[in-house]
Amino acid sequence: MGEPQLQSETVNRVQINPLRKKRNKSYSKLMKNKLAVCGGIFVVLLVVLAVFAPLLAPFDPTKQNYGQILKPPSATHWFGTDTLGRDLLSRIIFGAQVSLKAGLISVGIALTIGIPLGMISGYFRGFWDEFIIMRVTDAMLAFPSLVLALTLAAVLGPSLNHAMIAIGLVFTPYFIRLARGEVLAQREREYVSAARASGLRNFSIMMRHVFPNILGPLIVQATLNVASAIIAEASLSYLGLGTQPPTPSWGAMLAEGQGYISQAPWISIFPGLFIFLAVISINVFGDGIHDWLDPKLK
Amino acid sequence: MKARLKGFMFLGVILLLVIASGCGGNKGNTSSSTTTNQSTNQLVIGLDNDPPQLDPQKSSAAVDRQVFQSIYNTLVDIDVNGKIVPELATSWKITNGGKVYTFNLRKDVKFQDGTPFNAKAVKFNFDRELDPKSASPRLSEIGSISKVTVLSPYQVQVTLKQPFSPLLSILTDRAGMMLSPTAVKKEGANFSNHPVGTGPYKFVERVKQDHITVKAFKGYWGKKPKIQTIVYHPYADGNVRLTNLTSGNVDLVNTIDYKDIDRVKKNPNLKVDEKDAIGFQGIVLNVHQAPLNNVKIRQAINLAIDRESIAKVIFHNYVTPATSPLPVSSWAHDSSLKQTTADTAAAKKLVQESGLKNVHFTLKIPAGSAQNQQLGQMVQSMLKKVGINVKLEMVEFGTMIQQGTEHNFDAINLGWSGRMDPDGTIYSWFITKGGNNDMGYSNANVDKWLNQARTVSSKQERTQLYHKISQQLWKDAPYISIYYPNDYKAMKKSVQGFQHYPDTMIRPETISLK
């Protein structure tokens, strides 16, 4: 088995190398994309907030203080307090945990199910591809994603875990589609024919040769979907189907503050602002990666 | 990528606009008097929901009644103090130990379609409500009626199976509303879309989820209404309802959120009218589900909840802390039950005495209601202090009601709008297998007292029975009463002559616009 593999790898390298070189050269290009860098910095900040939340938050995010309700931003409470006298800054910091967790895990679910199915579908074609996987995918895509996520979350019961599963399942068809499309393009390439001619098994061709070549678009799609998943989690929590109180979630905080927009606008402004910043920075960061990985762009 | 960025900029601008509009809410109302309905002949009323039914005998939502009050009259009504007064019946006599009610009817009354109102019409209405085939929600309220007889054209006799003292009070509600027999026969199931009664206003048109219009009825027997047209608009969202009031689109709203009361009071163009509640709000405990089947745990919950704090923090002291399901405004209220603050030490002790370890349960709260979510979180934090862990779960209201009926829950946050008579307020909740007894509660003594309180007619005796019931309910704690939701109506200063009735229903015939 050793020999054919070696051969195929050589073939493969011939295909990939020019791309790789370009990428290495253009690390500086990524850094030059200022927007993407800003996005990246905020993403890193979010990760730091989420990971070190217990150390960074000035107060316990669930500690109610009935003497301090609806206080505007001040030196003690930078972002003010909410309807139950909880410190909003601390809740925002802990909310980052929920948002990132929701974004990463749900996209993780979508990737784990979507990529293998999409690759199998695109690589083998035939009955399973045309009549089962693609039709199910089409059916799922026919629903507006939030409505589908709402239905799933309602059926599973309201909780953060269920919301993540629901969002993950809703995003899966996008990855199936993308992986399949990329594989369809790759499977006709010469390196695949060469690998096949050298006697490599299908599984090895898919894993060792096709997969690395379709990874770029998948990474970009995954990054962008993390942003959508954060919005989806916030929406579900806003509607009461996601994170359950008292765990702070930006979406739920937005809903709590809605009725107080004129008396205490800070309750909804800060979570709204953070959802906005998180989503826009992940998106520009994802776009940056896309430009960087795309060999067609200079 | 550029297009995407543009999209974000657009979103950002919208966000800023939304925030700006929210901040400006208080200032924008000085010019409101120049807007739409300046006409003193039209009153616009904002309701908290679109009434599902305009047939009183089919209605099961309280908001329906806000509209019924203009279209229909009842046999007897209440005055602003809750005392029973004549309406379509000028007088009545109770004989045979409380088993026979004889009503003398008003003679100058016509339905809005010209049909004369008389004893036959009354009998027709009762027969329709009592017919099991019409599946009227009224049947459970007046099921004690065995027959209705026409004695003379303007005298009707109602005979009961056994004495039932809340009857007159029930007849001030939908069960006593008189529908035109001609219209009912003509329209059949479609009556709800073409309602006809004897009330001061005649139905004109309805566009579902948008408006219901009624016009003054020229042939009305009573004092002629001052306003010619009333338009009811539904606004389920409290903020939207209030915005429409402050902007001048609406003259009067049937309820406002507690958090907005201070704001409305400060507004120079608006005023607020307050009345004590007849209902109760709190937490239903499933007494068949561990750990809530343990009475010590339920008592501990009763003691651990600081009702004063809840009233202050969530409701800005516009509700009254509750210790029983019978509100302070009711003559049956037992004021000896005073524990409105928490007794954490006693509650902790009860949890220890229960012998249970790791006590936890799930509390369901209606999704979409910020107030209920705050309440849930406060209860959660108060119970944590005494060693009871509560998991909160938000459930869509309809689903929650259904799960309540199926006893598929540990605890749910649910209350009751209440009725004028204490029997209507608590009987169905605490009688064994009662229609609203989601707790699955059953106590032989409470059953006995509830039934006795229905049959005896002396108010003093009834009061004693209701006190006993309230005390037993405090001990057994199947339901944790938390607050009595007082009623607040907000309106423009130009609205004159509004009278606040204890049943919270708007009777529009006395209202005029300055």
PDB file of N, CA, C and O in Angstrom, chain B residues 373-409:
ATOM      1  N   GLN B 373     -41.036  36.696  33.556  1.00  0.00           N
ATOM      2  CA  GLN B 373     -39.661  36.202  33.605  1.00  0.00           C
ATOM      3  C   GLN B 373     -38.914  36.797  34.788  1.00  0.00           C
ATOM      4  O   GLN B 373     -38.137  36.118  35.454  1.00  0.00           O
ATOM      5  N   GLN B 374     -39.166  38.063  35.059  1.00  0.00           N
ATOM      6  CA  GLN B 374     -38.533  38.681  36.221  1.00  0.00           C
ATOM      7  C   GLN B 374     -39.018  38.003  37.492  1.00  0.00           C
ATOM      8  O   GLN B 374     -38.241  37.698  38.395  1.00  0.00           O
ATOM      9  N   LEU B 375     -40.334  37.756  37.539  1.00  0.00           N
ATOM     10  CA  LEU B 375     -40.904  37.108  38.710  1.00  0.00           C
ATOM     11  C   LEU B 375     -40.265  35.740  38.919  1.00  0.00           C
ATOM     12  O   LEU B 375     -39.856  35.390  40.026  1.00  0.00           O
ATOM     13  N   GLY B 376     -40.155  34.979  37.820  1.00  0.00           N
ATOM     14  CA  GLY B 376     -39.541  33.654  37.907  1.00  0.00           C
ATOM     15  C   GLY B 376     -38.129  33.735  38.466  1.00  0.00           C
ATOM     16  O   GLY B 376     -37.742  32.961  39.336  1.00  0.00           O
ATOM     17  N   GLN B 377     -37.368  34.704  37.998  1.00  0.00           N
ATOM     18  CA  GLN B 377     -35.979  34.814  38.452  1.00  0.00           C
ATOM     19  C   GLN B 377     -35.880  35.258  39.910  1.00  0.00           C
ATOM     20  O   GLN B 377     -34.985  34.845  40.636  1.00  0.00           O
ATOM     21  N   MET B 378     -36.842  36.093  40.329  1.00  0.00           N
ATOM     22  CA  MET B 378     -36.824  36.496  41.734  1.00  0.00           C
ATOM     23  C   MET B 378     -37.183  35.315  42.632  1.00  0.00           C
ATOM     24  O   MET B 378     -36.541  35.075  43.655  1.00  0.00           O
ATOM     25  N   VAL B 379     -38.201  34.554  42.223  1.00  0.00           N
ATOM     26  CA  VAL B 379     -38.606  33.381  43.004  1.00  0.00           C
ATOM     27  C   VAL B 379     -37.438  32.397  43.071  1.00  0.00           C
ATOM     28  O   VAL B 379     -37.117  31.847  44.131  1.00  0.00           O
ATOM     29  N   GLN B 380     -36.784  32.211  41.929  1.00  0.00           N
ATOM     30  CA  GLN B 380     -35.640  31.299  41.860  1.00  0.00           C
ATOM     31  C   GLN B 380     -34.568  31.700  42.880  1.00  0.00           C
ATOM     32  O   GLN B 380     -34.067  30.863  43.625  1.00  0.00           O
ATOM     33  N   SER B 381     -34.270  33.005  42.908  1.00  0.00           N
ATOM     34  CA  SER B 381     -33.201  33.439  43.801  1.00  0.00           C
ATOM     35  C   SER B 381     -33.633  33.378  45.275  1.00  0.00           C
ATOM     36  O   SER B 381     -32.840  33.075  46.158  1.00  0.00           O
ATOM     37  N   MET B 382     -34.924  33.626  45.534  1.00  0.00           N
ATOM     38  CA  MET B 382     -35.408  33.544  46.927  1.00  0.00           C
ATOM     39  C   MET B 382     -35.419  32.107  47.430  1.00  0.00           C
ATOM     40  O   MET B 382     -35.094  31.836  48.585  1.00  0.00           O
ATOM     41  N   LEU B 383     -35.804  31.174  46.559  1.00  0.00           N
ATOM     42  CA  LEU B 383     -35.872  29.776  46.997  1.00  0.00           C
ATOM     43  C   LEU B 383     -34.477  29.182  47.143  1.00  0.00           C
ATOM     44  O   LEU B 383     -34.266  28.272  47.946  1.00  0.00           O
ATOM     45  N   LYS B 384     -33.539  29.700  46.381  1.00  0.00           N
ATOM     46  CA  LYS B 384     -32.167  29.203  46.481  1.00  0.00           C
ATOM     47  C   LYS B 384     -31.623  29.435  47.891  1.00  0.00           C
ATOM     48  O   LYS B 384     -30.893  28.617  48.439  1.00  0.00           O
ATOM     49  N   LYS B 385     -32.035  30.562  48.472  1.00  0.00           N
ATOM     50  CA  LYS B 385     -31.567  30.901  49.818  1.00  0.00           C
ATOM     51  C   LYS B 385     -32.010  29.885  50.869  1.00  0.00           C
ATOM     52  O   LYS B 385     -31.386  29.769  51.912  1.00  0.00           O
ATOM     53  N   VAL B 386     -33.126  29.195  50.613  1.00  0.00           N
ATOM     54  CA  VAL B 386     -33.600  28.229  51.614  1.00  0.00           C
ATOM     55  C   VAL B 386     -33.271  26.801  51.193  1.00  0.00           C
ATOM     56  O   VAL B 386     -33.740  25.837  51.809  1.00  0.00           O
ATOM     57  N   GLY B 387     -32.495  26.657  50.143  1.00  0.00           N
ATOM     58  CA  GLY B 387     -32.038  25.326  49.744  1.00  0.00           C
ATOM     59  C   GLY B 387     -32.932  24.616  48.744  1.00  0.00           C
ATOM     60  O   GLY B 387     -32.926  23.393  48.649  1.00  0.00           O
ATOM     61  N   ILE B 388     -33.741  25.392  48.006  1.00  0.00           N
ATOM     62  CA  ILE B 388     -34.557  24.776  46.950  1.00  0.00           C
ATOM     63  C   ILE B 388     -34.077  25.320  45.612  1.00  0.00           C
ATOM     64  O   ILE B 388     -34.050  26.540  45.416  1.00  0.00           O
ATOM     65  N   ASN B 389     -33.663  24.420  44.717  1.00  0.00           N
ATOM     66  CA  ASN B 389     -33.188  24.859  43.416  1.00  0.00           C
ATOM     67  C   ASN B 389     -34.306  24.833  42.393  1.00  0.00           C
ATOM     68  O   ASN B 389     -34.981  23.825  42.237  1.00  0.00           O
ATOM     69  N   VAL B 390     -34.489  25.947  41.715  1.00  0.00           N
ATOM     70  CA  VAL B 390     -35.562  26.045  40.730  1.00  0.00           C
ATOM     71  C   VAL B 390     -34.943  26.197  39.351  1.00  0.00           C
ATOM     72  O   VAL B 390     -34.036  26.997  39.155  1.00  0.00           O
ATOM     73  N   LYS B 391     -35.440  25.390  38.422  1.00  0.00           N
ATOM     74  CA  LYS B 391     -35.038  25.561  37.027  1.00  0.00           C
ATOM     75  C   LYS B 391     -36.192  26.278  36.336  1.00  0.00           C
ATOM     76  O   LYS B 391     -37.353  25.906  36.513  1.00  0.00           O
ATOM     77  N   LEU B 392     -35.872  27.309  35.579  1.00  0.00           N
ATOM     78  CA  LEU B 392     -36.935  28.043  34.900  1.00  0.00           C
ATOM     79  C   LEU B 392     -37.063  27.553  33.472  1.00  0.00           C
ATOM     80  O   LEU B 392     -36.076  27.250  32.816  1.00  0.00           O
ATOM     81  N   GLU B 393     -38.309  27.463  33.012  1.00  0.00           N
ATOM     82  CA  GLU B 393     -38.524  27.055  31.631  1.00  0.00           C
ATOM     83  C   GLU B 393     -39.617  27.939  31.049  1.00  0.00           C
ATOM     84  O   GLU B 393     -40.709  28.021  31.588  1.00  0.00           O
ATOM     85  N   MET B 394     -39.287  28.616  29.939  1.00  0.00           N
ATOM     86  CA  MET B 394     -40.288  29.481  29.332  1.00  0.00           C
ATOM     87  C   MET B 394     -41.117  28.678  28.341  1.00  0.00           C
ATOM     88  O   MET B 394     -40.578  27.980  27.500  1.00  0.00           O
ATOM     89  N   VAL B 395     -42.428  28.765  28.467  1.00  0.00           N
ATOM     90  CA  VAL B 395     -43.318  27.984  27.619  1.00  0.00           C
ATOM     91  C   VAL B 395     -44.359  28.928  27.031  1.00  0.00           C
ATOM     92  O   VAL B 395     -44.812  29.852  27.698  1.00  0.00           O
ATOM     93  N   GLU B 396     -44.699  28.685  25.776  1.00  0.00           N
ATOM     94  CA  GLU B 396     -45.736  29.493  25.116  1.00  0.00           C
ATOM     95  C   GLU B 396     -47.031  29.363  25.923  1.00  0.00           C
ATOM     96  O   GLU B 396     -47.369  28.277  26.392  1.00  0.00           O
ATOM     97  N   PHE B 397     -47.757  30.483  26.110  1.00  0.00           N
ATOM     98  CA  PHE B 397     -48.874  30.524  27.057  1.00  0.00           C
ATOM     99  C   PHE B 397     -49.911  29.420  26.830  1.00  0.00           C
ATOM    100  O   PHE B 397     -50.300  28.725  27.764  1.00  0.00           O
ATOM    101  N   GLY B 398     -50.344  29.250  25.568  1.00  0.00           N
ATOM    102  CA  GLY B 398     -51.353  28.237  25.255  1.00  0.00           C
ATOM    103  C   GLY B 398     -50.881  26.841  25.648  1.00  0.00           C
ATOM    104  O   GLY B 398     -51.629  26.052  26.240  1.00  0.00           O
ATOM    105  N   THR B 399     -49.613  26.550  25.317  1.00  0.00           N
ATOM    106  CA  THR B 399     -49.031  25.249  25.654  1.00  0.00           C
ATOM    107  C   THR B 399     -48.989  25.080  27.169  1.00  0.00           C
ATOM    108  O   THR B 399     -49.263  24.001  27.700  1.00  0.00           O
ATOM    109  N   MET B 400     -48.644  26.166  27.859  1.00  0.00           N
ATOM    110  CA  MET B 400     -48.533  26.099  29.311  1.00  0.00           C
ATOM    111  C   MET B 400     -49.888  25.770  29.948  1.00  0.00           C
ATOM    112  O   MET B 400     -49.978  24.940  30.849  1.00  0.00           O
ATOM    113  N   ILE B 401     -50.938  26.413  29.437  1.00  0.00           N
ATOM    114  CA  ILE B 401     -52.282  26.153  29.952  1.00  0.00           C
ATOM    115  C   ILE B 401     -52.631  24.681  29.751  1.00  0.00           C
ATOM    116  O   ILE B 401     -53.170  24.014  30.639  1.00  0.00           O
ATOM    117  N   GLN B 402     -52.290  24.177  28.556  1.00  0.00           N
ATOM    118  CA  GLN B 402     -52.609  22.781  28.243  1.00  0.00           C
ATOM    119  C   GLN B 402     -51.845  21.827  29.163  1.00  0.00           C
ATOM    120  O   GLN B 402     -52.407  20.896  29.720  1.00  0.00           O
ATOM    121  N   GLN B 403     -50.537  22.099  29.345  1.00  0.00           N
ATOM    122  CA  GLN B 403     -49.738  21.259  30.230  1.00  0.00           C
ATOM    123  C   GLN B 403     -50.277  21.333  31.654  1.00  0.00           C
ATOM    124  O   GLN B 403     -50.212  20.362  32.399  1.00  0.00           O
ATOM    125  N   GLY B 404     -50.837  22.496  32.011  1.00  0.00           N
ATOM    126  CA  GLY B 404     -51.439  22.645  33.333  1.00  0.00           C
ATOM    127  C   GLY B 404     -52.635  21.726  33.474  1.00  0.00           C
ATOM    128  O   GLY B 404     -52.755  20.980  34.453  1.00  0.00           O
ATOM    129  N   THR B 405     -53.518  21.742  32.478  1.00  0.00           N
ATOM    130  CA  THR B 405     -54.717  20.909  32.521  1.00  0.00           C
ATOM    131  C   THR B 405     -54.349  19.430  32.566  1.00  0.00           C
ATOM    132  O   THR B 405     -55.005  18.629  33.212  1.00  0.00           O
ATOM    133  N   GLU B 406     -53.247  19.089  31.859  1.00  0.00           N
ATOM    134  CA  GLU B 406     -52.823  17.674  31.826  1.00  0.00           C
ATOM    135  C   GLU B 406     -51.962  17.295  33.022  1.00  0.00           C
ATOM    136  O   GLU B 406     -51.440  16.189  33.094  1.00  0.00           O
ATOM    137  N   HIS B 407     -51.776  18.215  33.949  1.00  0.00           N
ATOM    138  CA  HIS B 407     -50.921  18.020  35.139  1.00  0.00           C
ATOM    139  C   HIS B 407     -49.496  17.640  34.757  1.00  0.00           C
ATOM    140  O   HIS B 407     -48.815  16.927  35.482  1.00  0.00           O
ATOM    141  N   ASN B 408     -49.053  18.104  33.605  1.00  0.00           N
ATOM    142  CA  ASN B 408     -47.732  17.759  33.104  1.00  0.00           C
ATOM    143  C   ASN B 408     -46.744  18.881  33.458  1.00  0.00           C
ATOM    144  O   ASN B 408     -46.296  19.623  32.604  1.00  0.00           O
ATOM    145  N   PHE B 409     -46.446  19.013  34.773  1.00  0.00           N
ATOM    146  CA  PHE B 409     -45.556  20.089  35.226  1.00  0.00           C
ATOM    147  C   PHE B 409     -45.208  19.882  36.689  1.00  0.00           C
ATOM    148  O   PHE B 409     -45.866  19.097  37.371  1.00  0.00           O
TER     149      PHE B 409
END
